[in-house]
JSON list of C-alpha atoms and ligand atoms in Angstrom, two decimals:
[
{"chain": "A", "resi": 46, "resn": "MET", "atom": "CA", "xyz": [-25.51, 13.16, 10.96]},
{"chain": "A", "resi": 47, "resn": "ASP", "atom": "CA", "xyz": [-28.31, 10.62, 11.85]},
{"chain": "A", "resi": 48, "resn": "VAL", "atom": "CA", "xyz": [-26.29, 7.58, 10.94]},
{"chain": "A", "resi": 49, "resn": "GLY", "atom": "CA", "xyz": [-24.53, 4.84, 13.14]},
{"chain": "A", "resi": 50, "resn": "SER", "atom": "CA", "xyz": [-20.90, 3.58, 12.99]},
{"chain": "A", "resi": 51, "resn": "ASP", "atom": "CA", "xyz": [-22.69, 0.67, 11.11]},
{"chain": "A", "resi": 52, "resn": "HIS", "atom": "CA", "xyz": [-23.14, 2.75, 8.04]},
{"chain": "A", "resi": 53, "resn": "LEU", "atom": "CA", "xyz": [-19.60, 3.90, 7.88]},
{"chain": "A", "resi": 54, "resn": "LEU", "atom": "CA", "xyz": [-17.70, 2.59, 4.49]},
{"chain": "A", "resi": 55, "resn": "ARG", "atom": "CA", "xyz": [-14.11, 2.06, 5.15]},
{"chain": "A", "resi": 56, "resn": "VAL", "atom": "CA", "xyz": [-11.68, 0.75, 2.84]},
{"chain": "A", "resi": 57, "resn": "HIS", "atom": "CA", "xyz": [-8.13, -0.32, 3.20]},
{"chain": "A", "resi": 58, "resn": "GLN", "atom": "CA", "xyz": [-6.05, 2.64, 2.12]},
{"chain": "A", "resi": 59, "resn": "VAL", "atom": "CA", "xyz": [-3.11, 2.04, 0.17]},
{"chain": "A", "resi": 60, "resn": "HIS", "atom": "CA", "xyz": [-1.50, 5.48, -0.92]},
{"chain": "A", "resi": 61, "resn": "GLY", "atom": "CA", "xyz": [-2.44, 5.11, -4.32]},
{"chain": "A", "resi": 62, "resn": "ALA", "atom": "CA", "xyz": [-4.97, 6.44, -6.28]},
{"chain": "A", "resi": 63, "resn": "SER", "atom": "CA", "xyz": [-7.74, 3.96, -6.87]},
{"chain": "A", "resi": 64, "resn": "VAL", "atom": "CA", "xyz": [-11.26, 4.41, -6.85]},
{"chain": "A", "resi": 65, "resn": "VAL", "atom": "CA", "xyz": [-14.29, 2.39, -5.30]},
{"chain": "A", "resi": 66, "resn": "VAL", "atom": "CA", "xyz": [-17.62, 3.39, -6.47]},
{"chain": "A", "resi": 67, "resn": "GLN", "atom": "CA", "xyz": [-20.60, 2.37, -4.02]},
{"chain": "A", "resi": 68, "resn": "ARG", "atom": "CA", "xyz": [-23.80, 2.79, -6.15]},
{"chain": "A", "resi": 69, "resn": "THR", "atom": "CA", "xyz": [-27.39, 2.78, -4.69]},
{"chain": "A", "resi": 70, "resn": "GLY", "atom": "CA", "xyz": [-28.67, -0.80, -4.15]},
{"chain": "A", "resi": 71, "resn": "GLN", "atom": "CA", "xyz": [-25.38, -2.55, -4.72]},
{"chain": "A", "resi": 72, "resn": "ALA", "atom": "CA", "xyz": [-23.39, -4.93, -2.06]},
{"chain": "A", "resi": 73, "resn": "ARG", "atom": "CA", "xyz": [-21.22, -2.52, 0.30]},
{"chain": "A", "resi": 74, "resn": "ALA", "atom": "CA", "xyz": [-17.71, -2.20, -1.07]},
{"chain": "A", "resi": 75, "resn": "GLU", "atom": "CA", "xyz": [-16.06, -2.73, 2.15]},
{"chain": "A", "resi": 76, "resn": "HIS", "atom": "CA", "xyz": [-12.35, -3.73, 2.13]},
{"chain": "A", "resi": 77, "resn": "ALA", "atom": "CA", "xyz": [-11.64, -2.85, -0.89]},
{"chain": "A", "resi": 78, "resn": "GLU", "atom": "CA", "xyz": [-7.93, -1.26, -1.75]},
{"chain": "A", "resi": 79, "resn": "ALA", "atom": "CA", "xyz": [-8.46, 2.18, -2.46]},
{"chain": "A", "resi": 80, "resn": "ASP", "atom": "CA", "xyz": [-7.82, 5.79, -1.39]},
{"chain": "A", "resi": 81, "resn": "VAL", "atom": "CA", "xyz": [-11.06, 7.41, -3.15]},
{"chain": "A", "resi": 82, "resn": "ILE", "atom": "CA", "xyz": [-14.71, 6.52, -2.51]},
{"chain": "A", "resi": 83, "resn": "LEU", "atom": "CA", "xyz": [-17.68, 7.92, -4.40]},
{"chain": "A", "resi": 84, "resn": "SER", "atom": "CA", "xyz": [-21.21, 7.16, -3.67]},
{"chain": "A", "resi": 85, "resn": "ASP", "atom": "CA", "xyz": [-24.82, 7.76, -4.56]},
{"chain": "A", "resi": 86, "resn": "ASP", "atom": "CA", "xyz": [-26.26, 5.71, -1.92]},
{"chain": "A", "resi": 87, "resn": "PRO", "atom": "CA", "xyz": [-27.73, 7.84, 1.01]},
{"chain": "A", "resi": 88, "resn": "SER", "atom": "CA", "xyz": [-27.71, 4.93, 3.53]},
{"chain": "A", "resi": 89, "resn": "VAL", "atom": "CA", "xyz": [-23.84, 4.65, 3.03]},
{"chain": "A", "resi": 90, "resn": "VAL", "atom": "CA", "xyz": [-21.12, 6.95, 4.57]},
{"chain": "A", "resi": 91, "resn": "PRO", "atom": "CA", "xyz": [-17.88, 6.84, 3.00]},
{"chain": "A", "resi": 92, "resn": "SER", "atom": "CA", "xyz": [-15.13, 7.75, 5.26]},
{"chain": "A", "resi": 93, "resn": "ILE", "atom": "CA", "xyz": [-11.33, 7.88, 5.41]},
{"chain": "A", "resi": 94, "resn": "GLN", "atom": "CA", "xyz": [-8.87, 7.88, 7.98]},
{"chain": "A", "resi": 95, "resn": "THR", "atom": "CA", "xyz": [-5.77, 10.22, 8.26]},
{"chain": "A", "resi": 96, "resn": "ALA", "atom": "CA", "xyz": [-2.75, 11.55, 10.62]},
{"chain": "A", "resi": 97, "resn": "ASP", "atom": "CA", "xyz": [-1.06, 14.43, 8.37]},
{"chain": "A", "resi": 98, "resn": "CYS", "atom": "CA", "xyz": [-2.32, 13.26, 4.86]},
{"chain": "A", "resi": 99, "resn": "VAL", "atom": "CA", "xyz": [-4.91, 15.37, 3.19]},
{"chain": "A", "resi": 100, "resn": "PRO", "atom": "CA", "xyz": [-8.66, 14.33, 3.82]},
{"chain": "A", "resi": 101, "resn": "LEU", "atom": "CA", "xyz": [-10.70, 15.55, 0.84]},
{"chain": "A", "resi": 102, "resn": "LEU", "atom": "CA", "xyz": [-14.59, 15.55, 1.04]},
{"chain": "A", "resi": 103, "resn": "ILE", "atom": "CA", "xyz": [-16.62, 16.15, -2.10]},
{"chain": "A", "resi": 104, "resn": "ALA", "atom": "CA", "xyz": [-20.20, 16.97, -2.72]},
{"chain": "A", "resi": 105, "resn": "ASP", "atom": "CA", "xyz": [-22.16, 17.56, -6.22]},
{"chain": "A", "resi": 106, "resn": "SER", "atom": "CA", "xyz": [-24.67, 20.03, -5.31]},
{"chain": "A", "resi": 107, "resn": "ARG", "atom": "CA", "xyz": [-26.76, 19.28, -8.44]},
{"chain": "A", "resi": 108, "resn": "THR", "atom": "CA", "xyz": [-26.91, 15.49, -8.00]},
{"chain": "A", "resi": 109, "resn": "GLY", "atom": "CA", "xyz": [-26.16, 14.89, -4.33]},
{"chain": "A", "resi": 110, "resn": "SER", "atom": "CA", "xyz": [-23.31, 12.39, -5.10]},
{"chain": "A", "resi": 111, "resn": "VAL", "atom": "CA", "xyz": [-20.32, 12.49, -2.85]},
{"chain": "A", "resi": 112, "resn": "ALA", "atom": "CA", "xyz": [-16.86, 11.40, -2.44]},
{"chain": "A", "resi": 113, "resn": "ALA", "atom": "CA", "xyz": [-14.15, 11.04, 0.18]},
{"chain": "A", "resi": 114, "resn": "ALA", "atom": "CA", "xyz": [-10.48, 10.41, -0.48]},
{"chain": "A", "resi": 115, "resn": "HIS", "atom": "CA", "xyz": [-7.35, 10.50, 1.23]},
{"chain": "A", "resi": 116, "resn": "ALA", "atom": "CA", "xyz": [-4.11, 11.75, -0.19]},
{"chain": "A", "resi": 117, "resn": "GLY", "atom": "CA", "xyz": [-0.48, 11.76, 1.56]},
{"chain": "A", "resi": 118, "resn": "TRP", "atom": "CA", "xyz": [2.41, 12.78, -0.75]},
{"chain": "A", "resi": 119, "resn": "ARG", "atom": "CA", "xyz": [2.00, 9.92, -2.94]},
{"chain": "A", "resi": 120, "resn": "GLY", "atom": "CA", "xyz": [-1.22, 10.40, -3.62]},
{"chain": "A", "resi": 121, "resn": "VAL", "atom": "CA", "xyz": [-1.11, 14.10, -4.26]},
{"chain": "A", "resi": 122, "resn": "SER", "atom": "CA", "xyz": [1.90, 13.17, -6.60]},
{"chain": "A", "resi": 123, "resn": "LEU", "atom": "CA", "xyz": [-0.49, 10.52, -8.18]},
{"chain": "A", "resi": 124, "resn": "ARG", "atom": "CA", "xyz": [-2.88, 13.50, -8.40]},
{"chain": "A", "resi": 125, "resn": "VAL", "atom": "CA", "xyz": [-5.79, 12.34, -6.44]},
{"chain": "A", "resi": 126, "resn": "PRO", "atom": "CA", "xyz": [-7.63, 15.29, -6.20]},
{"chain": "A", "resi": 127, "resn": "ALA", "atom": "CA", "xyz": [-8.11, 15.53, -9.98]},
{"chain": "A", "resi": 128, "resn": "VAL", "atom": "CA", "xyz": [-8.91, 11.72, -10.26]},
{"chain": "A", "resi": 129, "resn": "THR", "atom": "CA", "xyz": [-11.56, 12.14, -7.76]},
{"chain": "A", "resi": 130, "resn": "VAL", "atom": "CA", "xyz": [-13.13, 14.93, -9.71]},
{"chain": "A", "resi": 131, "resn": "ARG", "atom": "CA", "xyz": [-12.95, 12.94, -12.87]},
{"chain": "A", "resi": 132, "resn": "ALA", "atom": "CA", "xyz": [-14.07, 9.86, -11.50]},
{"chain": "A", "resi": 133, "resn": "LEU", "atom": "CA", "xyz": [-17.35, 11.53, -10.11]},
{"chain": "A", "resi": 134, "resn": "ALA", "atom": "CA", "xyz": [-17.97, 12.73, -13.50]},
{"chain": "A", "resi": 135, "resn": "GLU", "atom": "CA", "xyz": [-17.30, 9.26, -14.91]},
{"chain": "A", "resi": 136, "resn": "ALA", "atom": "CA", "xyz": [-19.49, 7.38, -12.11]},
{"chain": "A", "resi": 137, "resn": "PHE", "atom": "CA", "xyz": [-22.46, 9.70, -11.54]},
{"chain": "A", "resi": 138, "resn": "GLY", "atom": "CA", "xyz": [-22.26, 12.49, -14.30]},
{"chain": "A", "resi": 139, "resn": "SER", "atom": "CA", "xyz": [-20.93, 15.29, -12.14]},
{"chain": "A", "resi": 140, "resn": "ARG", "atom": "CA", "xyz": [-20.05, 18.54, -13.45]},
{"chain": "A", "resi": 141, "resn": "PRO", "atom": "CA", "xyz": [-16.81, 20.22, -11.78]},
{"chain": "A", "resi": 142, "resn": "SER", "atom": "CA", "xyz": [-18.52, 23.34, -11.89]},
{"chain": "A", "resi": 143, "resn": "ASP", "atom": "CA", "xyz": [-20.86, 21.67, -9.52]},
{"chain": "A", "resi": 144, "resn": "LEU", "atom": "CA", "xyz": [-18.57, 20.28, -6.80]},
{"chain": "A", "resi": 145, "resn": "VAL", "atom": "CA", "xyz": [-18.18, 21.83, -3.45]},
{"chain": "A", "resi": 146, "resn": "VAL", "atom": "CA", "xyz": [-14.76, 20.53, -1.72]},
{"chain": "A", "resi": 147, "resn": "ALA", "atom": "CA", "xyz": [-13.52, 20.68, 1.83]},
{"chain": "A", "resi": 148, "resn": "ILE", "atom": "CA", "xyz": [-9.74, 19.93, 2.43]},
{"chain": "A", "resi": 149, "resn": "GLY", "atom": "CA", "xyz": [-9.63, 18.83, 5.89]},
{"chain": "A", "resi": 150, "resn": "PRO", "atom": "CA", "xyz": [-6.85, 19.38, 8.52]},
{"chain": "A", "resi": 151, "resn": "ALA", "atom": "CA", "xyz": [-3.46, 17.92, 7.30]},
{"chain": "A", "resi": 152, "resn": "ILE", "atom": "CA", "xyz": [0.07, 18.80, 7.91]},
{"chain": "A", "resi": 153, "resn": "GLY", "atom": "CA", "xyz": [1.25, 21.84, 6.82]},
{"chain": "A", "resi": 154, "resn": "SER", "atom": "CA", "xyz": [4.47, 23.39, 5.24]},
{"chain": "A", "resi": 155, "resn": "CYS", "atom": "CA", "xyz": [5.08, 24.63, 8.56]},
{"chain": "A", "resi": 156, "resn": "CYS", "atom": "CA", "xyz": [6.04, 21.23, 9.92]},
{"chain": "A", "resi": 157, "resn": "TYR", "atom": "CA", "xyz": [5.97, 18.87, 6.41]},
{"chain": "A", "resi": 158, "resn": "GLU", "atom": "CA", "xyz": [9.50, 18.43, 5.78]},
{"chain": "A", "resi": 159, "resn": "VAL", "atom": "CA", "xyz": [10.47, 16.13, 3.16]},
{"chain": "A", "resi": 160, "resn": "GLY", "atom": "CA", "xyz": [13.55, 15.00, 1.44]},
{"chain": "A", "resi": 161, "resn": "THR", "atom": "CA", "xyz": [14.64, 15.70, -2.44]},
{"chain": "A", "resi": 162, "resn": "ASP", "atom": "CA", "xyz": [13.31, 12.06, -3.08]},
{"chain": "A", "resi": 163, "resn": "VAL", "atom": "CA", "xyz": [9.68, 13.55, -2.43]},
{"chain": "A", "resi": 164, "resn": "ARG", "atom": "CA", "xyz": [10.45, 16.35, -4.80]},
{"chain": "A", "resi": 165, "resn": "SER", "atom": "CA", "xyz": [11.80, 13.85, -7.31]},
{"chain": "A", "resi": 166, "resn": "GLN", "atom": "CA", "xyz": [8.62, 12.15, -7.36]},
{"chain": "A", "resi": 167, "resn": "PHE", "atom": "CA", "xyz": [6.59, 14.94, -8.33]},
{"chain": "A", "resi": 168, "resn": "GLU", "atom": "CA", "xyz": [8.94, 16.11, -11.05]},
{"chain": "A", "resi": 169, "resn": "ALA", "atom": "CA", "xyz": [8.90, 12.59, -12.54]},
{"chain": "A", "resi": 170, "resn": "ALA", "atom": "CA", "xyz": [4.99, 12.86, -12.39]},
{"chain": "A", "resi": 171, "resn": "GLY", "atom": "CA", "xyz": [5.32, 15.87, -14.87]},
{"chain": "A", "resi": 172, "resn": "PHE", "atom": "CA", "xyz": [4.43, 18.66, -12.92]},
{"chain": "A", "resi": 173, "resn": "PRO", "atom": "CA", "xyz": [5.46, 21.92, -14.13]},
{"chain": "A", "resi": 174, "resn": "ALA", "atom": "CA", "xyz": [8.09, 24.02, -12.67]},
{"chain": "A", "resi": 175, "resn": "PRO", "atom": "CA", "xyz": [5.72, 26.83, -11.33]},
{"chain": "A", "resi": 176, "resn": "ASP", "atom": "CA", "xyz": [3.56, 24.33, -9.63]},
{"chain": "A", "resi": 177, "resn": "LEU", "atom": "CA", "xyz": [6.46, 22.83, -7.90]},
{"chain": "A", "resi": 178, "resn": "SER", "atom": "CA", "xyz": [7.80, 25.94, -6.77]},
{"chain": "A", "resi": 179, "resn": "ARG", "atom": "CA", "xyz": [4.33, 26.91, -5.06]},
{"chain": "A", "resi": 180, "resn": "TRP", "atom": "CA", "xyz": [4.03, 23.38, -3.42]},
{"chain": "A", "resi": 181, "resn": "PHE", "atom": "CA", "xyz": [7.67, 22.83, -2.07]},
{"chain": "A", "resi": 182, "resn": "HIS", "atom": "CA", "xyz": [9.36, 25.73, -0.10]},
{"chain": "A", "resi": 183, "resn": "SER", "atom": "CA", "xyz": [12.55, 26.02, 1.12]},
{"chain": "A", "resi": 184, "resn": "GLU", "atom": "CA", "xyz": [11.96, 26.67, 4.86]},
{"chain": "A", "resi": 185, "resn": "PRO", "atom": "CA", "xyz": [9.17, 26.20, 7.19]},
{"chain": "A", "resi": 186, "resn": "ASP", "atom": "CA", "xyz": [6.33, 28.40, 6.88]},
{"chain": "A", "resi": 187, "resn": "GLN", "atom": "CA", "xyz": [5.93, 30.87, 10.01]},
{"chain": "A", "resi": 188, "resn": "SER", "atom": "CA", "xyz": [2.47, 31.57, 11.08]},
{"chain": "A", "resi": 189, "resn": "PRO", "atom": "CA", "xyz": [1.11, 32.16, 14.38]},
{"chain": "A", "resi": 190, "resn": "THR", "atom": "CA", "xyz": [-2.09, 29.66, 13.68]},
{"chain": "A", "resi": 191, "resn": "ASN", "atom": "CA", "xyz": [0.21, 27.03, 12.77]},
{"chain": "A", "resi": 192, "resn": "PRO", "atom": "CA", "xyz": [3.32, 27.33, 14.65]},
{"chain": "A", "resi": 193, "resn": "PRO", "atom": "CA", "xyz": [6.21, 24.96, 13.29]},
{"chain": "A", "resi": 194, "resn": "LEU", "atom": "CA", "xyz": [7.33, 21.80, 15.34]},
{"chain": "A", "resi": 195, "resn": "ASN", "atom": "CA", "xyz": [10.59, 22.54, 17.29]},
{"chain": "A", "resi": 196, "resn": "GLY", "atom": "CA", "xyz": [13.92, 22.81, 15.68]},
{"chain": "A", "resi": 197, "resn": "LEU", "atom": "CA", "xyz": [12.74, 22.71, 12.06]},
{"chain": "A", "resi": 198, "resn": "ARG", "atom": "CA", "xyz": [14.65, 25.01, 9.89]},
{"chain": "A", "resi": 199, "resn": "ASN", "atom": "CA", "xyz": [16.30, 25.36, 6.20]},
{"chain": "A", "resi": 200, "resn": "ARG", "atom": "CA", "xyz": [18.34, 22.24, 5.41]},
{"chain": "A", "resi": 201, "resn": "THR", "atom": "CA", "xyz": [19.88, 21.72, 2.39]},
{"chain": "A", "resi": 202, "resn": "GLY", "atom": "CA", "xyz": [18.32, 18.79, 0.17]},
{"chain": "A", "resi": 203, "resn": "HIS", "atom": "CA", "xyz": [14.97, 19.33, 2.09]},
{"chain": "A", "resi": 204, "resn": "TRP", "atom": "CA", "xyz": [12.17, 21.08, 1.54]},
{"chain": "A", "resi": 205, "resn": "PHE", "atom": "CA", "xyz": [8.54, 21.93, 3.35]},
{"chain": "A", "resi": 206, "resn": "LEU", "atom": "CA", "xyz": [5.62, 20.56, 1.24]},
{"chain": "A", "resi": 207, "resn": "ASP", "atom": "CA", "xyz": [2.43, 22.69, 0.93]},
{"chain": "A", "resi": 208, "resn": "PHE", "atom": "CA", "xyz": [-0.26, 20.12, 0.60]},
{"chain": "A", "resi": 209, "resn": "TRP", "atom": "CA", "xyz": [-3.01, 22.42, 1.05]},
{"chain": "A", "resi": 210, "resn": "THR", "atom": "CA", "xyz": [-1.69, 24.51, -2.22]},
{"chain": "A", "resi": 211, "resn": "ALA", "atom": "CA", "xyz": [-1.33, 21.40, -4.03]},
{"chain": "A", "resi": 212, "resn": "ALA", "atom": "CA", "xyz": [-4.71, 19.63, -3.62]},
{"chain": "A", "resi": 213, "resn": "ARG", "atom": "CA", "xyz": [-6.61, 23.08, -4.00]},
{"chain": "A", "resi": 214, "resn": "ASP", "atom": "CA", "xyz": [-4.49, 23.79, -7.24]},
{"chain": "A", "resi": 215, "resn": "GLN", "atom": "CA", "xyz": [-5.18, 20.36, -8.69]},
{"chain": "A", "resi": 216, "resn": "LEU", "atom": "CA", "xyz": [-8.90, 20.89, -7.66]},
{"chain": "A", "resi": 217, "resn": "ILE", "atom": "CA", "xyz": [-9.03, 24.00, -9.69]},
{"chain": "A", "resi": 218, "resn": "GLU", "atom": "CA", "xyz": [-7.15, 22.64, -12.69]},
{"chain": "A", "resi": 219, "resn": "ALA", "atom": "CA", "xyz": [-9.69, 19.74, -12.81]},
{"chain": "A", "resi": 220, "resn": "GLY", "atom": "CA", "xyz": [-12.50, 22.45, -13.21]},
{"chain": "A", "resi": 221, "resn": "VAL", "atom": "CA", "xyz": [-13.80, 23.15, -9.60]},
{"chain": "A", "resi": 222, "resn": "PRO", "atom": "CA", "xyz": [-14.44, 26.77, -9.06]},
{"chain": "A", "resi": 223, "resn": "ALA", "atom": "CA", "xyz": [-11.93, 28.51, -7.01]},
{"chain": "A", "resi": 224, "resn": "GLY", "atom": "CA", "xyz": [-14.67, 29.47, -4.65]},
{"chain": "A", "resi": 225, "resn": "GLN", "atom": "CA", "xyz": [-15.91, 26.33, -3.96]},
{"chain": "A", "resi": 226, "resn": "VAL", "atom": "CA", "xyz": [-12.92, 24.72, -2.67]},
{"chain": "A", "resi": 227, "resn": "PHE", "atom": "CA", "xyz": [-12.74, 25.23, 1.35]},
{"chain": "A", "resi": 228, "resn": "ALA", "atom": "CA", "xyz": [-9.45, 24.34, 3.24]},
{"chain": "A", "resi": 229, "resn": "ALA", "atom": "CA", "xyz": [-9.46, 24.02, 6.78]},
{"chain": "A", "resi": 230, "resn": "GLU", "atom": "CA", "xyz": [-5.61, 25.40, 6.92]},
{"chain": "A", "resi": 231, "resn": "LEU", "atom": "CA", "xyz": [-5.03, 23.80, 10.14]},
{"chain": "A", "resi": 232, "resn": "CYS", "atom": "CA", "xyz": [-2.05, 21.88, 10.54]},
{"chain": "A", "resi": 233, "resn": "THR", "atom": "CA", "xyz": [-2.47, 18.28, 12.39]},
{"chain": "A", "resi": 234, "resn": "ALA", "atom": "CA", "xyz": [1.17, 18.51, 13.36]},
{"chain": "A", "resi": 235, "resn": "SER", "atom": "CA", "xyz": [0.95, 22.13, 14.98]},
{"chain": "A", "resi": 236, "resn": "HIS", "atom": "CA", "xyz": [-1.84, 21.40, 17.16]},
{"chain": "A", "resi": 237, "resn": "PRO", "atom": "CA", "xyz": [-1.37, 18.23, 19.60]},
{"chain": "A", "resi": 238, "resn": "ASP", "atom": "CA", "xyz": [-4.55, 19.32, 21.51]},
{"chain": "A", "resi": 239, "resn": "ALA", "atom": "CA", "xyz": [-6.82, 18.78, 18.45]},
{"chain": "A", "resi": 240, "resn": "PHE", "atom": "CA", "xyz": [-5.12, 16.44, 15.70]},
{"chain": "A", "resi": 241, "resn": "CYS", "atom": "CA", "xyz": [-3.69, 13.19, 15.09]},
{"chain": "A", "resi": 242, "resn": "SER", "atom": "CA", "xyz": [-0.06, 13.43, 13.47]},
{"chain": "A", "resi": 243, "resn": "TYR", "atom": "CA", "xyz": [1.91, 10.86, 12.69]},
{"chain": "A", "resi": 244, "resn": "ARG", "atom": "CA", "xyz": [4.99, 13.09, 11.91]},
{"chain": "A", "resi": 245, "resn": "ARG", "atom": "CA", "xyz": [4.58, 14.41, 15.27]},
{"chain": "A", "resi": 246, "resn": "ASP", "atom": "CA", "xyz": [3.81, 11.17, 17.36]},
{"chain": "A", "resi": 247, "resn": "GLY", "atom": "CA", "xyz": [4.65, 8.53, 15.25]},
{"chain": "A", "resi": 248, "resn": "SER", "atom": "CA", "xyz": [2.52, 4.76, 15.28]},
{"chain": "A", "resi": 249, "resn": "ARG", "atom": "CA", "xyz": [0.88, 5.95, 18.51]},
{"chain": "A", "resi": 250, "resn": "SER", "atom": "CA", "xyz": [-0.72, 8.79, 16.92]},
{"chain": "A", "resi": 251, "resn": "GLY", "atom": "CA", "xyz": [-4.21, 7.65, 16.13]},
{"chain": "A", "resi": 252, "resn": "CYS", "atom": "CA", "xyz": [-6.30, 8.72, 13.22]},
{"chain": "A", "resi": 253, "resn": "LEU", "atom": "CA", "xyz": [-8.88, 11.55, 12.37]},
{"chain": "A", "resi": 254, "resn": "ALA", "atom": "CA", "xyz": [-11.94, 10.19, 10.59]},
{"chain": "A", "resi": 255, "resn": "ALA", "atom": "CA", "xyz": [-13.60, 12.23, 7.72]},
{"chain": "A", "resi": 256, "resn": "ALA", "atom": "CA", "xyz": [-16.76, 11.28, 6.32]},
{"chain": "A", "resi": 257, "resn": "ILE", "atom": "CA", "xyz": [-19.69, 12.40, 3.99]},
{"chain": "A", "resi": 258, "resn": "ARG", "atom": "CA", "xyz": [-22.54, 10.89, 2.76]},
{"chain": "A", "resi": 259, "resn": "LYS", "atom": "CA", "xyz": [-25.38, 11.87, 0.07]},
{"chain": "A", "resi": 260, "resn": "PHE", "atom": "CA", "xyz": [-28.04, 13.83, 1.41]},
{"chain": "A", "resi": 261, "resn": "LYS", "atom": "CA", "xyz": [-31.41, 11.98, 1.50]},
{"chain": "A", "resi": 262, "resn": "ALA", "atom": "CA", "xyz": [-34.22, 14.11, 0.00]},
{"chain": "B", "resi": 493, "resn": "ZN", "atom": "ZN1", "xyz": [2.77, 22.74, 11.42]}
]
């Protein structure tokens, strides 16, 4: 990417579902409070930071417009993936069928233990039971690719949240073709040599950056 760090557009992420729209020729929306950044300006590189939360990068293959979004469990319960698809349609006329989405590394259901309070928020948000049963697992997923953190096991009142599936389901529900959603399926907590993880390392974890920009023809 032939752009310097001064082209990065960073916002103040607040675990919500607010959208900031960066239009070509407008002043940079720096320091806005938002978790979704849209842009049709090739000189600006929307960027979000995560350390377990889901980074979403979306490109419109027809118009070239892009989005970067950040979603932790609050953001996923607020439907950030679907909000981003709808916002691209409203701001730039993007059709969901033209969108290509990358779901970056995020904590997986191998490691992301949550309490009943988190599941209750999803229930209150109105997600149907089949969604909840796909997204909340009763025990940590065992996968050689993403080994669970030490000591995790099935416990009453605890769940393992599957961010990757929740994000994918919401994108597809919003109209993005399943074949155009690409998930890294790499757990940030399982891979200390590669990724930052707040769950694993706490406040000293650092952050991963995910960035995208409109391709300048
Ligand atoms: Zn993991």
